Amino acid sequence: MTQPSMISGRPSMPPPGAPSQEHLIARFRGQIRRLFLSALVLIAVAGLTGYFTDNLPEPFTNVMLWAAAGAIVLLLVIVPFLVWLSRRYTITTRRVITTTGLLMRHRRELTHARGYTMTLTRGPLQRLWGAGNISLSNGAEPAMLLRNVPNVRLIHEVLVDQVEINQILAHRDAQALPYSV
């Protein structure tokens, strides 16, 4: 396989009909600001548990206090963190990939060459933090939703550029193929 020629230190476009290599553009998770309340809960539970340990009237209440603190931390800190950790978005030069789940992985792909419509929505807090949701739909499959995307305008521009580039390359390759009768 031949390497594409280099022009000014950057690889040029592959010749018509030749497969182009897939390169990683971005890999990210949703914005971590949604874990702010979990961090506050963790600090409050740790402080209150430390204060009330050995200050309660009965010795067995320390065990109940620690069990309650553990349950609160599990439900309000660890579970939201695992939910945040379980979603990852990847953008390459050929496709958009969403991966969800920790134990059971669910992977969904949408190619740039087929084209898709993009809807960008931003709530008040998302605008404040520069985040937003991007919905990608090609009309044939259910829409792919990228939630709480950091730097949402930059990601939106990258997606628009990649769709345009891939459609130009697909059109060029279709024109370069010899017609068979």
Backbone as JSON Lines, residues from 0, in Angstrom:
{"i":0,"aa":"M","n":[0.84,-1.16,0.0],"ca":[0.0,0.0,0.0],"c":[0.89,1.23,0.0]}
{"i":1,"aa":"T","n":[0.6,2.19,-0.83],"ca":[1.41,3.38,-0.94],"c":[0.91,4.44,0.01]}
{"i":2,"aa":"Q","n":[1.81,5.23,0.47],"ca":[1.48,6.32,1.37],"c":[1.07,7.54,0.56]}
{"i":3,"aa":"P","n":[0.12,8.34,1.03],"ca":[-0.25,9.55,0.31],"c":[0.93,10.52,0.32]}
{"i":4,"aa":"S","n":[1.01,11.3,-0.73],"ca":[2.12,12.25,-0.82],"c":[1.96,13.34,0.24]}
{"i":5,"aa":"M","n":[3.07,13.91,0.63],"ca":[3.06,14.95,1.65],"c":[3.18,16.32,0.99]}
{"i":6,"aa":"I","n":[2.28,17.2,1.33],"ca":[2.34,18.57,0.86],"c":[2.37,19.45,2.1]}
{"i":7,"aa":"S","n":[3.4,20.2,2.25],"ca":[3.62,21.11,3.38],"c":[3.45,20.41,4.72]}
{"i":8,"aa":"G","n":[3.95,19.18,4.85],"ca":[3.92,18.47,6.12],"c":[2.6,17.8,6.44]}
{"i":9,"aa":"R","n":[1.59,17.95,5.58],"ca":[0.29,17.34,5.82],"c":[0.01,16.34,4.7]}
{"i":10,"aa":"P","n":[-0.59,15.21,5.02],"ca":[-0.9,14.27,3.95],"c":[-1.97,14.83,3.03]}
{"i":11,"aa":"S","n":[-1.8,14.66,1.73],"ca":[-2.8,15.12,0.78],"c":[-3.91,14.07,0.69]}
{"i":12,"aa":"M","n":[-4.94,14.39,-0.07],"ca":[-6.06,13.46,-0.2],"c":[-5.6,12.22,-0.97]}
{"i":13,"aa":"P","n":[-6.15,11.07,-0.63],"ca":[-5.76,9.85,-1.34],"c":[-6.25,9.9,-2.78]}
{"i":14,"aa":"P","n":[-5.62,9.16,-3.66],"ca":[-6.09,9.15,-5.05],"c":[-7.49,8.56,-5.13]}
{"i":15,"aa":"P","n":[-8.25,8.91,-6.18],"ca":[-9.62,8.41,-6.3],"c":[-9.66,6.88,-6.27]}
{"i":16,"aa":"G","n":[-10.61,6.35,-5.52],"ca":[-10.78,4.91,-5.43],"c":[-9.94,4.25,-4.35]}
{"i":17,"aa":"A","n":[-8.9,4.91,-3.88],"ca":[-8.03,4.34,-2.84],"c":[-8.69,4.57,-1.48]}
{"i":18,"aa":"P","n":[-8.64,3.57,-0.6],"ca":[-9.24,3.76,0.72],"c":[-8.43,4.77,1.54]}
{"i":19,"aa":"S","n":[-9.15,5.64,2.21],"ca":[-8.47,6.62,3.08],"c":[-8.38,6.04,4.48]}
{"i":20,"aa":"Q","n":[-7.34,6.42,5.19],"ca":[-7.16,5.94,6.55],"c":[-8.11,6.68,7.48]}
{"i":21,"aa":"E","n":[-8.52,5.98,8.52],"ca":[-9.39,6.59,9.52],"c":[-8.53,7.14,10.64]}
{"i":22,"aa":"H","n":[-8.73,8.42,10.97],"ca":[-7.96,9.07,12.02],"c":[-8.9,9.56,13.11]}
{"i":23,"aa":"L","n":[-8.43,9.5,14.34],"ca":[-9.19,9.98,15.49],"c":[-9.15,11.5,15.51]}
{"i":24,"aa":"I","n":[-10.31,12.11,15.61],"ca":[-10.4,13.57,15.71],"c":[-10.62,13.98,17.15]}
{"i":25,"aa":"A","n":[-11.59,13.36,17.81],"ca":[-11.89,13.71,19.21],"c":[-12.5,12.51,19.92]}
{"i":26,"aa":"R","n":[-12.17,12.39,21.18],"ca":[-12.79,11.39,22.06],"c":[-13.1,12.12,23.37]}
{"i":27,"aa":"F","n":[-14.34,12.09,23.79],"ca":[-14.73,12.85,24.98],"c":[-15.93,12.22,25.66]}
{"i":28,"aa":"R","n":[-16.17,12.65,26.86],"ca":[-17.35,12.28,27.64],"c":[-18.18,13.55,27.82]}
{"i":29,"aa":"G","n":[-19.39,13.38,28.33],"ca":[-20.21,14.53,28.63],"c":[-19.53,15.39,29.7]}
{"i":30,"aa":"Q","n":[-19.93,16.63,29.76],"ca":[-19.3,17.54,30.7],"c":[-19.47,17.06,32.14]}
{"i":31,"aa":"I","n":[-18.44,17.18,32.93],"ca":[-18.43,16.63,34.3],"c":[-19.16,17.53,35.3]}
{"i":32,"aa":"R","n":[-19.64,18.67,34.86],"ca":[-20.31,19.59,35.79],"c":[-21.53,18.96,36.44]}
{"i":33,"aa":"R","n":[-22.1,17.92,35.81],"ca":[-23.28,17.29,36.39],"c":[-22.95,16.52,37.66]}
{"i":34,"aa":"L","n":[-21.66,16.32,37.95],"ca":[-21.25,15.63,39.18],"c":[-20.97,16.61,40.32]}
{"i":35,"aa":"F","n":[-21.25,17.88,40.11],"ca":[-21.01,18.89,41.15],"c":[-21.82,18.61,42.4]}
{"i":36,"aa":"L","n":[-23.09,18.31,42.25],"ca":[-23.94,18.01,43.42],"c":[-23.47,16.74,44.12]}
{"i":37,"aa":"S","n":[-22.99,15.76,43.36],"ca":[-22.46,14.54,43.96],"c":[-21.25,14.85,44.83]}
{"i":38,"aa":"A","n":[-20.41,15.77,44.37],"ca":[-19.24,16.15,45.16],"c":[-19.66,16.85,46.46]}
{"i":39,"aa":"L","n":[-20.68,17.71,46.37],"ca":[-21.18,18.37,47.59],"c":[-21.79,17.36,48.57]}
{"i":40,"aa":"V","n":[-22.52,16.4,48.04],"ca":[-23.1,15.35,48.9],"c":[-21.99,14.57,49.58]}
{"i":41,"aa":"L","n":[-20.95,14.21,48.86],"ca":[-19.84,13.46,49.45],"c":[-19.17,14.25,50.57]}
{"i":42,"aa":"I","n":[-18.95,15.54,50.36],"ca":[-18.32,16.37,51.39],"c":[-19.22,16.48,52.62]}
{"i":43,"aa":"A","n":[-20.53,16.7,52.39],"ca":[-21.47,16.83,53.5],"c":[-21.6,15.52,54.28]}
{"i":44,"aa":"V","n":[-21.7,14.41,53.6],"ca":[-21.83,13.12,54.28],"c":[-20.57,12.81,55.07]}
{"i":45,"aa":"A","n":[-19.41,13.08,54.49],"ca":[-18.16,12.81,55.21],"c":[-18.07,13.68,56.47]}
{"i":46,"aa":"G","n":[-18.43,14.96,56.35],"ca":[-18.37,15.85,57.51],"c":[-19.36,15.46,58.59]}
{"i":47,"aa":"L","n":[-20.6,15.19,58.2],"ca":[-21.61,14.82,59.19],"c":[-21.32,13.47,59.84]}
{"i":48,"aa":"T","n":[-20.84,12.53,59.05],"ca":[-20.51,11.22,59.62],"c":[-19.35,11.33,60.6]}
{"i":49,"aa":"G","n":[-18.35,12.11,60.25],"ca":[-17.23,12.32,61.17],"c":[-17.64,13.02,62.45]}
{"i":50,"aa":"Y","n":[-18.56,13.99,62.31],"ca":[-19.01,14.73,63.5],"c":[-19.84,13.86,64.43]}
{"i":51,"aa":"F","n":[-20.77,13.06,63.87],"ca":[-21.68,12.29,64.71],"c":[-21.12,10.95,65.18]}
{"i":52,"aa":"T","n":[-20.04,10.47,64.61],"ca":[-19.46,9.21,65.06],"c":[-19.0,9.36,66.51]}
{"i":53,"aa":"D","n":[-19.38,8.45,67.36],"ca":[-19.08,8.43,68.8],"c":[-19.71,9.58,69.57]}
{"i":54,"aa":"N","n":[-20.6,10.37,68.97],"ca":[-21.33,11.42,69.68],"c":[-22.81,11.06,69.84]}
{"i":55,"aa":"L","n":[-23.18,9.87,69.45],"ca":[-24.57,9.42,69.56],"c":[-24.74,8.66,70.87]}
{"i":56,"aa":"P","n":[-25.97,8.62,71.42],"ca":[-26.16,8.04,72.76],"c":[-25.89,6.54,72.84]}
{"i":57,"aa":"E","n":[-26.22,5.77,71.85],"ca":[-26.05,4.31,71.9],"c":[-24.91,3.89,70.98]}
{"i":58,"aa":"P","n":[-24.11,2.92,71.37],"ca":[-22.98,2.48,70.54],"c":[-23.41,1.88,69.2]}
{"i":59,"aa":"F","n":[-24.55,1.17,69.17],"ca":[-24.96,0.54,67.9],"c":[-25.4,1.57,66.85]}
{"i":60,"aa":"T","n":[-25.68,2.81,67.28],"ca":[-26.09,3.83,66.32],"c":[-24.94,4.25,65.42]}
{"i":61,"aa":"N","n":[-23.7,4.03,65.86],"ca":[-22.56,4.31,64.97],"c":[-22.6,3.41,63.74]}
{"i":62,"aa":"V","n":[-22.97,2.16,63.95],"ca":[-23.06,1.23,62.82],"c":[-24.15,1.67,61.86]}
{"i":63,"aa":"M","n":[-25.3,2.08,62.41],"ca":[-26.4,2.56,61.56],"c":[-26.01,3.84,60.84]}
{"i":64,"aa":"L","n":[-25.28,4.72,61.53],"ca":[-24.82,5.97,60.91],"c":[-23.91,5.68,59.72]}
{"i":65,"aa":"W","n":[-22.94,4.77,59.92],"ca":[-22.02,4.43,58.84],"c":[-22.72,3.72,57.7]}
{"i":66,"aa":"A","n":[-23.7,2.87,58.0],"ca":[-24.47,2.19,56.95],"c":[-25.29,3.19,56.14]}
{"i":67,"aa":"A","n":[-25.92,4.14,56.83],"ca":[-26.7,5.16,56.13],"c":[-25.79,6.04,55.26]}
{"i":68,"aa":"A","n":[-24.63,6.4,55.81],"ca":[-23.68,7.21,55.04],"c":[-23.2,6.46,53.8]}
{"i":69,"aa":"G","n":[-22.93,5.16,53.97],"ca":[-22.51,4.35,52.82],"c":[-23.59,4.26,51.76]}
{"i":70,"aa":"A","n":[-24.84,4.09,52.19],"ca":[-25.94,4.01,51.23],"c":[-26.13,5.32,50.48]}
{"i":71,"aa":"I","n":[-26.03,6.44,51.19],"ca":[-26.17,7.75,50.56],"c":[-25.05,7.97,49.55]}
{"i":72,"aa":"V","n":[-23.83,7.65,49.94],"ca":[-22.69,7.82,49.03],"c":[-22.84,6.91,47.81]}
{"i":73,"aa":"L","n":[-23.29,5.7,48.03],"ca":[-23.48,4.77,46.9],"c":[-24.51,5.31,45.92]}
{"i":74,"aa":"L","n":[-25.67,5.76,46.42],"ca":[-26.75,6.2,45.54],"c":[-26.54,7.58,44.93]}
{"i":75,"aa":"L","n":[-25.95,8.5,45.69],"ca":[-25.86,9.88,45.21],"c":[-24.48,10.3,44.71]}
{"i":76,"aa":"V","n":[-23.47,9.45,44.9],"ca":[-22.13,9.79,44.43],"c":[-21.6,8.75,43.44]}
{"i":77,"aa":"I","n":[-21.59,7.5,43.84],"ca":[-20.97,6.47,43.0],"c":[-21.81,6.15,41.77]}
{"i":78,"aa":"V","n":[-23.12,6.01,41.92],"ca":[-23.98,5.7,40.77],"c":[-23.93,6.81,39.72]}
{"i":79,"aa":"P","n":[-24.09,8.11,40.09],"ca":[-23.97,9.14,39.05],"c":[-22.59,9.18,38.38]}
{"i":80,"aa":"F","n":[-21.54,8.9,39.15],"ca":[-20.21,8.86,38.55],"c":[-20.09,7.72,37.54]}
{"i":81,"aa":"L","n":[-20.64,6.54,37.88],"ca":[-20.59,5.42,36.94],"c":[-21.42,5.67,35.7]}
{"i":82,"aa":"V","n":[-22.55,6.35,35.86],"ca":[-23.37,6.72,34.7],"c":[-22.59,7.66,33.8]}
{"i":83,"aa":"W","n":[-21.94,8.66,34.37],"ca":[-21.12,9.59,33.59],"c":[-19.97,8.85,32.92]}
{"i":84,"aa":"L","n":[-19.34,7.95,33.63],"ca":[-18.2,7.21,33.1],"c":[-18.6,6.25,31.99]}
{"i":85,"aa":"S","n":[-19.84,5.82,31.97],"ca":[-20.28,4.79,31.02],"c":[-20.55,5.33,29.62]}
{"i":86,"aa":"R","n":[-20.6,6.64,29.43],"ca":[-20.88,7.21,28.11],"c":[-19.63,7.87,27.53]}
{"i":87,"aa":"R","n":[-19.29,7.46,26.3],"ca":[-18.13,8.05,25.63],"c":[-18.48,8.29,24.17]}
{"i":88,"aa":"Y","n":[-18.01,9.41,23.65],"ca":[-18.26,9.78,22.26],"c":[-16.91,9.86,21.54]}
{"i":89,"aa":"T","n":[-16.87,9.35,20.32],"ca":[-15.66,9.37,19.52],"c":[-16.02,9.89,18.13]}
{"i":90,"aa":"I","n":[-15.2,10.82,17.65],"ca":[-15.35,11.34,16.29],"c":[-14.08,11.01,15.53]}
{"i":91,"aa":"T","n":[-14.24,10.33,14.4],"ca":[-13.11,10.02,13.53],"c":[-13.34,10.69,12.19]}
{"i":92,"aa":"T","n":[-12.41,10.49,11.27],"ca":[-12.57,11.08,9.95],"c":[-13.63,10.37,9.12]}
{"i":93,"aa":"R","n":[-14.14,9.23,9.59],"ca":[-15.17,8.49,8.85],"c":[-16.52,8.42,9.53]}
{"i":94,"aa":"R","n":[-16.56,8.5,10.87],"ca":[-17.81,8.25,11.57],"c":[-17.84,8.88,12.96]}
{"i":95,"aa":"V","n":[-19.05,8.85,13.53],"ca":[-19.28,9.25,14.92],"c":[-19.67,7.97,15.66]}
{"i":96,"aa":"I","n":[-19.05,7.73,16.81],"ca":[-19.29,6.51,17.57],"c":[-19.71,6.89,18.98]}
{"i":97,"aa":"T","n":[-20.82,6.32,19.44],"ca":[-21.2,6.47,20.84],"c":[-21.08,5.11,21.5]}
{"i":98,"aa":"T","n":[-20.49,5.09,22.67],"ca":[-20.32,3.86,23.44],"c":[-20.95,4.09,24.81]}
{"i":99,"aa":"T","n":[-21.87,3.21,25.19],"ca":[-22.52,3.34,26.5],"c":[-22.44,2.0,27.23]}
{"i":100,"aa":"G","n":[-22.46,2.07,28.53],"ca":[-22.48,0.88,29.36],"c":[-21.13,0.55,29.96]}
{"i":101,"aa":"L","n":[-21.15,-0.04,31.15],"ca":[-19.93,-0.48,31.81],"c":[-19.74,-1.99,31.66]}
{"i":102,"aa":"L","n":[-20.75,-2.75,32.03],"ca":[-20.65,-4.21,31.92],"c":[-21.08,-4.69,30.54]}
{"i":103,"aa":"M","n":[-22.2,-4.21,30.06],"ca":[-22.69,-4.54,28.73],"c":[-22.47,-3.31,27.85]}
{"i":104,"aa":"R","n":[-21.55,-3.39,26.92],"ca":[-21.25,-2.27,26.04],"c":[-22.24,-2.21,24.89]}
{"i":105,"aa":"H","n":[-22.73,-1.01,24.61],"ca":[-23.59,-0.77,23.45],"c":[-22.88,0.28,22.6]}
{"i":106,"aa":"R","n":[-22.61,-0.07,21.37],"ca":[-21.86,0.81,20.47],"c":[-22.75,1.16,19.28]}
{"i":107,"aa":"R","n":[-22.8,2.43,18.95],"ca":[-23.6,2.89,17.82],"c":[-22.75,3.79,16.95]}
{"i":108,"aa":"E","n":[-22.84,3.61,15.64],"ca":[-22.01,4.36,14.7],"c":[-22.89,5.05,13.66]}
{"i":109,"aa":"L","n":[-22.41,6.19,13.2],"ca":[-23.07,6.94,12.14],"c":[-21.97,7.47,11.23]}
{"i":110,"aa":"T","n":[-22.01,7.07,9.96],"ca":[-20.93,7.48,9.04],"c":[-21.18,8.87,8.5]}
{"i":111,"aa":"H","n":[-20.09,9.59,8.29],"ca":[-20.17,10.94,7.73],"c":[-20.58,10.92,6.27]}
{"i":112,"aa":"A","n":[-20.15,9.91,5.54],"ca":[-20.38,9.87,4.09],"c":[-21.87,9.78,3.75]}
{"i":113,"aa":"R","n":[-22.66,9.13,4.6],"ca":[-24.1,9.03,4.34],"c":[-24.81,10.35,4.59]}
{"i":114,"aa":"G","n":[-24.2,11.2,5.38],"ca":[-24.8,12.49,5.7],"c":[-25.84,12.36,6.79]}
{"i":115,"aa":"Y","n":[-26.07,13.43,7.5],"ca":[-27.07,13.46,8.56],"c":[-27.38,14.9,8.9]}
{"i":116,"aa":"T","n":[-28.53,15.09,9.51],"ca":[-28.9,16.43,9.96],"c":[-28.47,16.58,11.41]}
{"i":117,"aa":"M","n":[-28.11,17.79,11.77],"ca":[-27.66,18.06,13.14],"c":[-28.58,19.09,13.78]}
{"i":118,"aa":"T","n":[-28.95,18.82,15.01],"ca":[-29.73,19.76,15.79],"c":[-28.94,20.05,17.06]}
{"i":119,"aa":"L","n":[-28.68,21.31,17.3],"ca":[-27.91,21.74,18.47],"c":[-28.88,22.4,19.44]}
{"i":120,"aa":"T","n":[-28.96,21.88,20.67],"ca":[-29.81,22.49,21.7],"c":[-28.96,22.77,22.93]}
{"i":121,"aa":"R","n":[-29.22,23.94,23.52],"ca":[-28.46,24.36,24.7],"c":[-29.4,25.0,25.7]}
{"i":122,"aa":"G","n":[-29.37,24.49,26.92],"ca":[-30.14,25.1,28.0],"c":[-29.36,26.27,28.6]}
{"i":123,"aa":"P","n":[-29.97,26.98,29.54],"ca":[-29.29,28.14,30.13],"c":[-27.97,27.77,30.82]}
{"i":124,"aa":"L","n":[-27.96,26.7,31.61],"ca":[-26.71,26.31,32.27],"c":[-25.69,25.78,31.27]}
{"i":125,"aa":"Q","n":[-26.16,25.09,30.24],"ca":[-25.24,24.61,29.21],"c":[-24.59,25.78,28.48]}
{"i":126,"aa":"R","n":[-25.36,26.82,28.19],"ca":[-24.78,28.01,27.54],"c":[-23.74,28.66,28.43]}
{"i":127,"aa":"L","n":[-24.02,28.68,29.73],"ca":[-23.07,29.27,30.68],"c":[-21.74,28.53,30.67]}
{"i":128,"aa":"W","n":[-21.78,27.19,30.55],"ca":[-20.57,26.38,30.6],"c":[-20.03,26.02,29.22]}
{"i":129,"aa":"G","n":[-20.65,26.5,28.14],"ca":[-20.18,26.2,26.79],"c":[-20.48,24.79,26.33]}
{"i":130,"aa":"A","n":[-21.51,24.19,26.9],"ca":[-21.87,22.82,26.55],"c":[-23.19,22.82,25.78]}
{"i":131,"aa":"G","n":[-23.63,21.64,25.38],"ca":[-24.9,21.52,24.68],"c":[-25.14,20.09,24.26]}
{"i":132,"aa":"N","n":[-26.31,19.85,23.69],"ca":[-26.67,18.53,23.17],"c":[-26.71,18.61,21.66]}
{"i":133,"aa":"I","n":[-26.17,17.59,21.0],"ca":[-26.2,17.51,19.55],"c":[-26.97,16.26,19.18]}
{"i":134,"aa":"S","n":[-27.99,16.42,18.34],"ca":[-28.77,15.3,17.85],"c":[-28.42,15.08,16.38]}
{"i":135,"aa":"L","n":[-28.01,13.85,16.03],"ca":[-27.62,13.51,14.66],"c":[-28.65,12.52,14.12]}
{"i":136,"aa":"S","n":[-29.23,12.83,12.97],"ca":[-30.24,11.96,12.39],"c":[-30.02,11.83,10.89]}
{"i":137,"aa":"N","n":[-29.99,10.58,10.42],"ca":[-29.86,10.36,8.98],"c":[-31.18,10.0,8.34]}
{"i":138,"aa":"G","n":[-32.26,9.99,9.08],"ca":[-33.58,9.72,8.57],"c":[-33.96,8.25,8.53]}
{"i":139,"aa":"A","n":[-33.0,7.36,8.51],"ca":[-33.3,5.93,8.44],"c":[-33.29,5.27,9.82]}
{"i":140,"aa":"E","n":[-32.49,5.78,10.72],"ca":[-32.34,5.2,12.04],"c":[-32.79,6.21,13.09]}
{"i":141,"aa":"P","n":[-33.02,5.77,14.32],"ca":[-33.33,6.74,15.38],"c":[-32.17,7.73,15.56]}
{"i":142,"aa":"A","n":[-32.49,8.92,15.99],"ca":[-31.48,9.96,16.15],"c":[-30.44,9.56,17.2]}
{"i":143,"aa":"M","n":[-29.19,9.93,16.94],"ca":[-28.11,9.71,17.9],"c":[-27.96,11.0,18.7]}
{"i":144,"aa":"L","n":[-28.03,10.91,20.01],"ca":[-27.95,12.09,20.86],"c":[-26.63,12.11,21.61]}
{"i":145,"aa":"L","n":[-25.88,13.18,21.42],"ca":[-24.65,13.41,22.17],"c":[-25.01,14.42,23.27]}
{"i":146,"aa":"R","n":[-24.99,13.97,24.52],"ca":[-25.46,14.79,25.65],"c":[-24.31,15.53,26.33]}
{"i":147,"aa":"N","n":[-24.6,16.76,26.73],"ca":[-23.65,17.6,27.49],"c":[-22.26,17.62,26.86]}
{"i":148,"aa":"V","n":[-22.21,17.89,25.57],"ca":[-20.95,17.93,24.86],"c":[-20.18,19.19,25.27]}
{"i":149,"aa":"P","n":[-18.94,19.04,25.77],"ca":[-18.15,20.23,26.07],"c":[-17.68,20.87,24.76]}
{"i":150,"aa":"N","n":[-17.51,22.18,24.75],"ca":[-17.11,22.92,23.54],"c":[-18.02,22.55,22.37]}
{"i":151,"aa":"V","n":[-19.31,22.65,22.58],"ca":[-20.3,22.15,21.63],"c":[-20.2,22.84,20.27]}
{"i":152,"aa":"R","n":[-19.87,24.11,20.24],"ca":[-19.77,24.8,18.94],"c":[-18.61,24.27,18.11]}
{"i":153,"aa":"L","n":[-17.49,24.01,18.76],"ca":[-16.34,23.44,18.07],"c":[-16.66,22.04,17.54]}
{"i":154,"aa":"I","n":[-17.28,21.21,18.35],"ca":[-17.65,19.87,17.92],"c":[-18.65,19.94,16.77]}
{"i":155,"aa":"H","n":[-19.59,20.86,16.83],"ca":[-20.57,21.03,15.76],"c":[-19.86,21.4,14.45]}
{"i":156,"aa":"E","n":[-18.92,22.33,14.5],"ca":[-18.17,22.72,13.3],"c":[-17.37,21.55,12.74]}
{"i":157,"aa":"V","n":[-16.75,20.76,13.62],"ca":[-15.98,19.6,13.17],"c":[-16.89,18.6,12.46]}
{"i":158,"aa":"L","n":[-18.06,18.36,13.02],"ca":[-18.99,17.42,12.39],"c":[-19.46,17.91,11.03]}
{"i":159,"aa":"V","n":[-19.77,19.2,10.93],"ca":[-20.18,19.77,9.64],"c":[-19.06,19.61,8.62]}
{"i":160,"aa":"D","n":[-17.83,19.92,9.01],"ca":[-16.69,19.78,8.1],"c":[-16.48,18.34,7.67]}
{"i":161,"aa":"Q","n":[-16.6,17.4,8.59],"ca":[-16.37,16.0,8.25],"c":[-17.44,15.45,7.31]}
{"i":162,"aa":"V","n":[-18.7,15.86,7.5],"ca":[-19.75,15.43,6.58],"c":[-19.45,15.96,5.18]}
{"i":163,"aa":"E","n":[-19.07,17.23,5.1],"ca":[-18.78,17.84,3.8],"c":[-17.6,17.16,3.12]}
{"i":164,"aa":"I","n":[-16.52,16.95,3.84],"ca":[-15.33,16.31,3.27],"c":[-15.64,14.89,2.81]}
{"i":165,"aa":"N","n":[-16.34,14.12,3.64],"ca":[-16.65,12.73,3.28],"c":[-17.6,12.65,2.09]}
{"i":166,"aa":"Q","n":[-18.53,13.57,1.98],"ca":[-19.42,13.54,0.83],"c":[-18.68,13.96,-0.45]}
{"i":167,"aa":"I","n":[-17.76,14.9,-0.34],"ca":[-16.95,15.27,-1.5],"c":[-16.1,14.09,-1.95]}
{"i":168,"aa":"L","n":[-15.45,13.41,-1.0],"ca":[-14.63,12.25,-1.35],"c":[-15.48,11.12,-1.95]}
{"i":169,"aa":"A","n":[-16.66,10.89,-1.4],"ca":[-17.53,9.84,-1.93],"c":[-17.99,10.18,-3.34]}
{"i":170,"aa":"H","n":[-18.31,11.44,-3.58],"ca":[-18.72,11.87,-4.91],"c":[-17.56,11.75,-5.89]}
{"i":171,"aa":"R","n":[-16.38,12.17,-5.47],"ca":[-15.19,12.07,-6.32],"c":[-14.88,10.62,-6.66]}
{"i":172,"aa":"D","n":[-14.98,9.74,-5.67],"ca":[-14.7,8.32,-5.92],"c":[-15.75,7.71,-6.85]}
{"i":173,"aa":"A","n":[-17.01,8.13,-6.7],"ca":[-18.05,7.61,-7.59],"c":[-17.83,8.07,-9.02]}
{"i":174,"aa":"Q","n":[-17.32,9.27,-9.2],"ca":[-17.06,9.79,-10.54],"c":[-15.84,9.13,-11.18]}
{"i":175,"aa":"A","n":[-14.88,8.69,-10.34],"ca":[-13.64,8.13,-10.85],"c":[-13.78,6.67,-11.25]}
{"i":176,"aa":"L","n":[-14.79,5.98,-10.73],"ca":[-14.97,4.56,-11.06],"c":[-15.41,4.41,-12.5]}
{"i":177,"aa":"P","n":[-14.83,3.45,-13.22],"ca":[-15.27,3.23,-14.61],"c":[-16.67,2.63,-14.62]}
{"i":178,"aa":"Y","n":[-17.44,3.03,-15.58],"ca":[-18.8,2.52,-15.69],"c":[-18.78,1.15,-16.34]}
{"i":179,"aa":"S","n":[-19.49,0.21,-15.75],"ca":[-19.56,-1.13,-16.34],"c":[-20.91,-1.28,-17.04]}
{"i":180,"aa":"V","n":[-20.91,-1.96,-18.16],"ca":[-22.13,-2.12,-18.93],"c":[-22.66,-3.51,-18.84]}
